[in-house]
C-alpha atoms as a printed R data frame, in Angstrom:
    type eleno elety resid chain resno       x       y       z
1   ATOM     1    CA   MET     A     1   0.182   0.174  -0.044
2   ATOM     2    CA   ILE     A     2   1.295   3.488  -0.846
3   ATOM     3    CA   PHE     A     3  -0.289   6.597   0.501
4   ATOM     4    CA   GLY     A     4  -3.226   4.792   1.624
5   ATOM     5    CA   VAL     A     5  -4.125   3.374  -1.998
6   ATOM     6    CA   PRO     A     6  -4.377  -0.869  -1.786
7   ATOM     7    CA   ASN     A     7  -2.118  -2.399  -3.850
8   ATOM     8    CA   MET     A     8  -4.251  -3.274  -7.421
9   ATOM     9    CA   THR     A     9  -1.688  -5.569  -8.666
10  ATOM    10    CA   THR     A    10  -3.744  -7.907 -11.198
11  ATOM    11    CA   LEU     A    11  -2.263 -11.370 -10.972
12  ATOM    12    CA   ALA     A    12  -2.691 -13.972 -14.056
13  ATOM    13    CA   ARG     A    13  -6.179 -15.838 -14.815
14  ATOM    14    CA   SER     A    14  -6.044 -19.206 -13.730
15  ATOM    15    CA   LEU     A    15  -7.680 -22.141 -15.516
16  ATOM    16    CA   PRO     A    16  -7.862 -25.849 -14.911
17  ATOM    17    CA   ALA     A    17  -5.789 -28.314 -17.127
18  ATOM    18    CA   ASP     A    18  -8.516 -29.868 -18.989
19  ATOM    19    CA   THR     A    19 -10.583 -29.243 -22.234
20  ATOM    20    CA   ARG     A    20 -13.029 -26.877 -21.233
21  ATOM    21    CA   SER     A    21  -9.902 -23.899 -20.919
22  ATOM    22    CA   PHE     A    22  -9.038 -24.632 -24.600
23  ATOM    23    CA   GLN     A    23 -11.179 -22.122 -26.233
24  ATOM    24    CA   THR     A    24  -9.753 -19.329 -23.462
25  ATOM    25    CA   ILE     A    25  -6.420 -20.608 -23.948
26  ATOM    26    CA   GLN     A    26  -6.493 -20.111 -28.034
27  ATOM    27    CA   THR     A    27  -7.887 -16.881 -27.461
28  ATOM    28    CA   HIS     A    28  -4.990 -15.530 -25.536
29  ATOM    29    CA   LEU     A    29  -2.509 -16.998 -27.603
30  ATOM    30    CA   GLN     A    30  -4.508 -15.838 -30.743
31  ATOM    31    CA   GLN     A    31  -4.129 -12.388 -29.220
32  ATOM    32    CA   ASP     A    32  -0.464 -12.968 -29.291
33  ATOM    33    CA   HIS     A    33   0.005 -13.413 -25.678
34  ATOM    34    CA   VAL     A    34   2.433 -15.250 -23.565
35  ATOM    35    CA   ILE     A    35   1.003 -17.679 -21.404
36  ATOM    36    CA   ILE     A    36   2.068 -20.374 -18.561
37  ATOM    37    CA   LEU     A    37   0.752 -23.872 -19.097
38  ATOM    38    CA   PRO     A    38   1.518 -26.946 -16.880
39  ATOM    39    CA   MET     A    39   3.465 -30.483 -18.283
40  ATOM    40    CA   ALA     A    40   3.848 -33.517 -16.735
41  ATOM    41    CA   THR     A    41   7.656 -32.051 -16.887
42  ATOM    42    CA   VAL     A    42   8.016 -28.721 -16.117
43  ATOM    43    CA   TYR     A    43   5.687 -25.394 -16.563
44  ATOM    44    CA   SER     A    44   6.488 -23.781 -19.892
45  ATOM    45    CA   PHE     A    45   6.094 -20.010 -21.448
46  ATOM    46    CA   VAL     A    46   3.968 -20.843 -24.454
47  ATOM    47    CA   VAL     A    47   3.116 -18.661 -27.551
48  ATOM    48    CA   ASN     A    48   1.075 -18.874 -30.728
49  ATOM    49    CA   GLY     A    49   4.354 -20.420 -33.112
50  ATOM    50    CA   THR     A    50   2.830 -18.485 -36.440
51  ATOM    51    CA   SER     A    51   3.152 -15.103 -34.572
52  ATOM    52    CA   PRO     A    52   6.602 -13.323 -34.892
53  ATOM    53    CA   ARG     A    53   5.572 -10.660 -32.234
54  ATOM    54    CA   ALA     A    54   4.563 -13.440 -29.548
55  ATOM    55    CA   ILE     A    55   7.734 -15.150 -30.237
56  ATOM    56    CA   ALA     A    56   9.760 -11.918 -29.621
57  ATOM    57    CA   LYS     A    57   7.545 -11.254 -26.571
58  ATOM    58    CA   LEU     A    58   8.733 -15.099 -25.316
59  ATOM    59    CA   ARG     A    59  12.416 -14.488 -25.818
60  ATOM    60    CA   ARG     A    60  12.344 -11.178 -23.862
61  ATOM    61    CA   LEU     A    61  10.658 -12.545 -20.933
62  ATOM    62    CA   LYS     A    62  12.612 -15.994 -21.016
63  ATOM    63    CA   HIS     A    63  15.924 -14.119 -20.951
64  ATOM    64    CA   PHE     A    64  18.070 -16.795 -22.560
65  ATOM    65    CA   SER     A    65  21.634 -16.833 -21.288
66  ATOM    66    CA   THR     A    66  22.877 -18.145 -24.845
67  ATOM    67    CA   GLU     A    67  20.853 -18.670 -28.187
68  ATOM    68    CA   GLN     A    68  19.262 -21.704 -28.411
69  ATOM    69    CA   PRO     A    69  16.295 -22.992 -30.307
70  ATOM    70    CA   LEU     A    70  12.626 -23.048 -28.658
71  ATOM    71    CA   ALA     A    71  10.830 -26.044 -28.426
72  ATOM    72    CA   ILE     A    72   7.907 -26.950 -30.688
73  ATOM    73    CA   LEU     A    73   4.922 -28.518 -28.919
74  ATOM    74    CA   THR     A    74   3.293 -31.189 -31.520
75  ATOM    75    CA   ARG     A    75   2.405 -34.835 -31.881
76  ATOM    76    CA   GLY     A    76   2.804 -37.664 -34.437
77  ATOM    77    CA   ASP     A    77  -0.074 -36.278 -37.187
78  ATOM    78    CA   ARG     A    78   1.239 -32.704 -36.796
79  ATOM    79    CA   ALA     A    79   5.037 -32.702 -36.669
80  ATOM    80    CA   ALA     A    80   5.434 -33.136 -40.428
81  ATOM    81    CA   GLU     A    81   4.100 -29.135 -40.524
82  ATOM    82    CA   VAL     A    82   7.335 -28.166 -38.458
83  ATOM    83    CA   ALA     A    83  10.202 -30.568 -39.153
84  ATOM    84    CA   ASP     A    84  11.753 -32.965 -41.557
85  ATOM    85    CA   LEU     A    85  11.626 -36.675 -39.811
86  ATOM    86    CA   SER     A    86  13.784 -39.691 -39.991
87  ATOM    87    CA   GLN     A    87  11.734 -42.500 -39.789
88  ATOM    88    CA   GLU     A    88  13.478 -43.530 -36.674
89  ATOM    89    CA   ALA     A    89  11.967 -39.892 -35.456
90  ATOM    90    CA   LYS     A    90   8.563 -41.104 -36.754
91  ATOM    91    CA   THR     A    91   8.590 -44.189 -34.590
92  ATOM    92    CA   LEU     A    92   9.069 -42.330 -31.290
93  ATOM    93    CA   LEU     A    93   6.454 -39.720 -32.556
94  ATOM    94    CA   ALA     A    94   4.109 -42.659 -32.696
95  ATOM    95    CA   HIS     A    95   4.695 -42.763 -29.011
96  ATOM    96    CA   PHE     A    96   3.326 -39.089 -27.902
97  ATOM    97    CA   PRO     A    97   2.458 -38.166 -25.418
98  ATOM    98    CA   TYR     A    98   5.707 -39.050 -23.974
99  ATOM    99    CA   PRO     A    99   8.123 -37.204 -21.842
100 ATOM   100    CA   VAL     A   100  11.219 -37.446 -24.290
101 ATOM   101    CA   THR     A   101  12.317 -33.917 -26.292
102 ATOM   102    CA   MET     A   102  13.895 -34.902 -29.666
103 ATOM   103    CA   ILE     A   103  16.108 -32.815 -31.365
104 ATOM   104    CA   VAL     A   104  15.166 -32.921 -35.160
105 ATOM   105    CA   LYS     A   105  15.489 -30.856 -38.417
106 ATOM   106    CA   GLY     A   106  13.227 -27.438 -38.382
107 ATOM   107    CA   LYS     A   107  11.605 -26.984 -41.801
108 ATOM   108    CA   PRO     A   108  12.888 -23.920 -43.301
109 ATOM   109    CA   HIS     A   109   9.832 -21.811 -43.336
110 ATOM   110    CA   LEU     A   110   9.909 -21.504 -39.732
111 ATOM   111    CA   ASP     A   111  10.281 -17.710 -38.130
112 ATOM   112    CA   PRO     A   112  13.696 -17.419 -37.905
113 ATOM   113    CA   GLN     A   113  13.425 -16.400 -34.202
114 ATOM   114    CA   ILE     A   114  12.439 -19.979 -33.239
115 ATOM   115    CA   MET     A   115  15.746 -21.766 -34.577
116 ATOM   116    CA   GLN     A   116  18.075 -18.646 -33.953
117 ATOM   117    CA   GLY     A   117  20.203 -19.603 -36.627
118 ATOM   118    CA   PHE     A   118  20.257 -23.065 -36.380
119 ATOM   119    CA   ASP     A   119  19.238 -25.770 -38.473
120 ATOM   120    CA   CYS     A   120  17.060 -27.964 -35.684
121 ATOM   121    CA   VAL     A   121  14.253 -27.694 -33.069
122 ATOM   122    CA   TYR     A   122  13.219 -29.266 -29.838
123 ATOM   123    CA   LEU     A   123   9.822 -31.572 -30.367
124 ATOM   124    CA   ALA     A   124   7.899 -31.988 -27.234
125 ATOM   125    CA   CYS     A   125   4.738 -33.244 -25.901
126 ATOM   126    CA   PRO     A   126   4.957 -34.570 -22.363
127 ATOM   127    CA   ASP     A   127   1.458 -35.340 -21.714
128 ATOM   128    CA   ARG     A   128  -2.304 -36.133 -22.816
129 ATOM   129    CA   PHE     A   129  -3.485 -32.574 -21.757
130 ATOM   130    CA   ILE     A   130  -0.700 -31.068 -24.280
131 ATOM   131    CA   TYR     A   131  -1.532 -33.601 -26.580
132 ATOM   132    CA   ASP     A   132  -4.906 -32.663 -26.835
133 ATOM   133    CA   LEU     A   133  -4.523 -28.891 -26.783
134 ATOM   134    CA   VAL     A   134  -1.746 -29.769 -30.000
135 ATOM   135    CA   GLY     A   135  -4.555 -31.073 -31.700
136 ATOM   136    CA   ALA     A   136  -7.409 -28.722 -31.162
137 ATOM   137    CA   LEU     A   137  -5.551 -25.689 -32.291
138 ATOM   138    CA   PRO     A   138  -5.228 -24.432 -35.878
139 ATOM   139    CA   PHE     A   139  -1.640 -23.050 -35.023
140 ATOM   140    CA   PHE     A   140   1.324 -24.885 -33.501
141 ATOM   141    CA   LEU     A   141   2.775 -23.875 -30.223
142 ATOM   142    CA   VAL     A   142   6.429 -22.475 -29.324
143 ATOM   143    CA   ALA     A   143   7.299 -23.016 -25.863
144 ATOM   144    CA   ALA     A   144  10.346 -22.891 -23.305
145 ATOM   145    CA   THR     A   145  10.618 -23.447 -19.951
146 ATOM   146    CA   VAL     A   146   9.507 -21.306 -16.672
147 ATOM   147    CA   LYS     A   147  12.621 -20.887 -14.782
148 ATOM   148    CA   VAL     A   148  14.029 -18.463 -11.532
149 ATOM   149    CA   GLY     A   149  17.506 -18.342 -12.104
150 ATOM   150    CA   THR     A   150  18.536 -21.904 -12.409
151 ATOM   151    CA   GLU     A   151  15.564 -23.525 -10.448
152 ATOM   152    CA   LEU     A   152  12.415 -25.143 -12.726
153 ATOM   153    CA   ILE     A   153   9.254 -23.920 -12.049
154 ATOM   154    CA   VAL     A   154   7.488 -27.388 -11.106
155 ATOM   155    CA   SER     A   155   4.329 -26.336  -9.292
156 ATOM   156    CA   PHE     A   156   1.406 -23.514 -10.248
157 ATOM   157    CA   GLU     A   157   2.041 -21.996  -7.053
158 ATOM   158    CA   ASP     A   158   5.500 -21.346  -7.848
159 ATOM   159    CA   ALA     A   159   4.451 -19.987 -11.137
160 ATOM   160    CA   GLN     A   160   1.665 -17.939 -10.023
161 ATOM   161    CA   LYS     A   161   4.301 -16.385  -7.348
162 ATOM   162    CA   TYR     A   162   7.024 -15.403  -9.926
163 ATOM   163    CA   TYR     A   163   5.208 -14.691 -12.928
164 ATOM   164    CA   GLY     A   164   1.992 -13.945 -12.341
165 ATOM   165    CA   GLU     A   165   1.834 -10.447 -12.946
166 ATOM   166    CA   GLN     A   166   4.267 -10.738 -16.064
167 ATOM   167    CA   VAL     A   167   1.600 -12.986 -18.249
168 ATOM   168    CA   PRO     A   168  -2.218 -12.903 -18.764
169 ATOM   169    CA   LEU     A   169  -2.820 -16.234 -17.855
170 ATOM   170    CA   ILE     A   170  -1.345 -19.621 -16.118
171 ATOM   171    CA   VAL     A   171  -3.278 -22.696 -16.623
172 ATOM   172    CA   ASP     A   172  -3.507 -24.777 -13.103
173 ATOM   173    CA   GLY     A   173  -1.828 -28.393 -13.737
174 ATOM   174    CA   GLY     A   174  -0.870 -28.485  -9.934
175 ATOM   175    CA   ARG     A   175   2.263 -30.099  -9.363
176 ATOM   176    CA   CYS     A   176   4.252 -31.601 -12.370
177 ATOM   177    CA   ALA     A   177   4.379 -35.491 -12.205
178 ATOM   178    CA   TYR     A   178   8.043 -35.584 -13.340
179 ATOM   179    CA   GLY     A   179   9.218 -31.857 -12.136
180 ATOM   180    CA   ARG     A   180  11.998 -32.178 -14.364
181 ATOM   181    CA   ARG     A   181  12.800 -31.628 -18.111
182 ATOM   182    CA   GLY     A   182  12.070 -35.005 -20.533
183 ATOM   183    CA   THR     A   183  14.832 -37.157 -21.613
184 ATOM   184    CA   LEU     A   184  16.549 -35.668 -24.469
185 ATOM   185    CA   VAL     A   185  16.870 -37.318 -27.850
186 ATOM   186    CA   ASP     A   186  19.298 -35.638 -31.206
187 ATOM   187    CA   PHE     A   187  17.634 -37.161 -34.395
188 ATOM   188    CA   THR     A   188  20.089 -35.403 -36.191
189 ATOM   189    CA   LEU     A   189  22.945 -37.700 -35.873
190 ATOM   190    CA   GLU     A   190  23.739 -40.947 -37.563
191 ATOM   191    CA   TYR     A   191  22.041 -42.891 -35.111
192 ATOM   192    CA   PRO     A   192  19.478 -41.598 -32.395
193 ATOM   193    CA   THR     A   193  21.595 -40.371 -29.461
194 ATOM   194    CA   ILE     A   194  20.356 -39.433 -25.705
195 ATOM   195    CA   MET     A   195  21.684 -36.394 -25.033
196 ATOM   196    CA   ASN     A   196  20.333 -35.701 -21.257
197 ATOM   197    CA   PHE     A   197  18.729 -38.136 -18.863
198 ATOM   198    CA   GLY     A   198  15.591 -37.223 -18.014
199 ATOM   199    CA   PRO     A   199  11.902 -39.457 -16.805
200 ATOM   200    CA   VAL     A   200  12.708 -41.943 -19.528
201 ATOM   201    CA   SER     A   201  15.648 -44.015 -19.552
202 ATOM   202    CA   VAL     A   202  17.915 -45.773 -22.218
203 ATOM   203    CA   ASP     A   203  16.419 -49.199 -21.373
204 ATOM   204    CA   ASP     A   204  12.815 -47.720 -21.888
205 ATOM   205    CA   LEU     A   205  13.884 -46.443 -25.491
206 ATOM   206    CA   ARG     A   206  15.805 -49.362 -26.770
207 ATOM   207    CA   PRO     A   207  12.534 -51.259 -27.368
208 ATOM   208    CA   ILE     A   208  11.248 -48.493 -29.491
209 ATOM   209    CA   LEU     A   209  14.610 -47.644 -31.123
210 ATOM   210    CA   PRO     A   210  16.857 -50.599 -30.897
211 ATOM   211    CA   ASN     A   211  19.852 -48.455 -32.460
212 ATOM   212    CA   ILE     A   212  19.982 -45.553 -29.727
213 ATOM   213    CA   ILE     A   213  22.982 -44.814 -28.118
214 ATOM   214    CA   LEU     A   214  24.597 -42.997 -25.358
215 ATOM   215    CA   PRO     A   215  27.403 -40.463 -25.917
216 ATOM   216    CA   SER     A   216  30.491 -41.208 -23.889
217 ATOM   217    CA   HIS     A   217  30.009 -38.534 -21.304
218 ATOM   218    CA   LEU     A   218  26.515 -40.566 -20.041
219 ATOM   219    CA   MET     A   219  28.493 -43.612 -20.114
220 ATOM   220    CA   LYS     A   220  28.992 -45.083 -16.526
């Protein structure tokens, strides 16, 4: 309170993480807003991937320390819109939703702000809420993890606490089931390669991708 005037700060609107929220989510994204969505992995900033203005807003809010491609939220029947896919990549996509993030070649028509000079993008769809949302929207989604410093945001309460005054909408998914990023698999190399561990192990992936390998720095 300043000079007897109440603090009129407006916090983000909250909605439940289910299909009833899809129309409001779409409206916010069509207005080029950055919103925060819950995933089984972590909470993420999300924008309309066809809007350069919205993507620029996301990059300003995220404060990347180094240049890197953004993630695209997709599923098997939509991924070809944004990426060139090997047969092995298509095989893993058929298992989405799955807490795995895929590195693949991006389509040249993508906004340059998505790829930032790289020729690849990250594809993700860790849970059913995101899978169904992607299928319901007429445009693709671009995303980046929500963090405070180096700490990932994995609960609605923390998302609202740290970013409730900076975005207009935060969808409430409670606490993330995994609370960590998805397992990262690179499909731009000769063989699918796990780059970072997450909820899905190499033993989980080998029945799907028999040729998957671990780089030396991840081998015990």
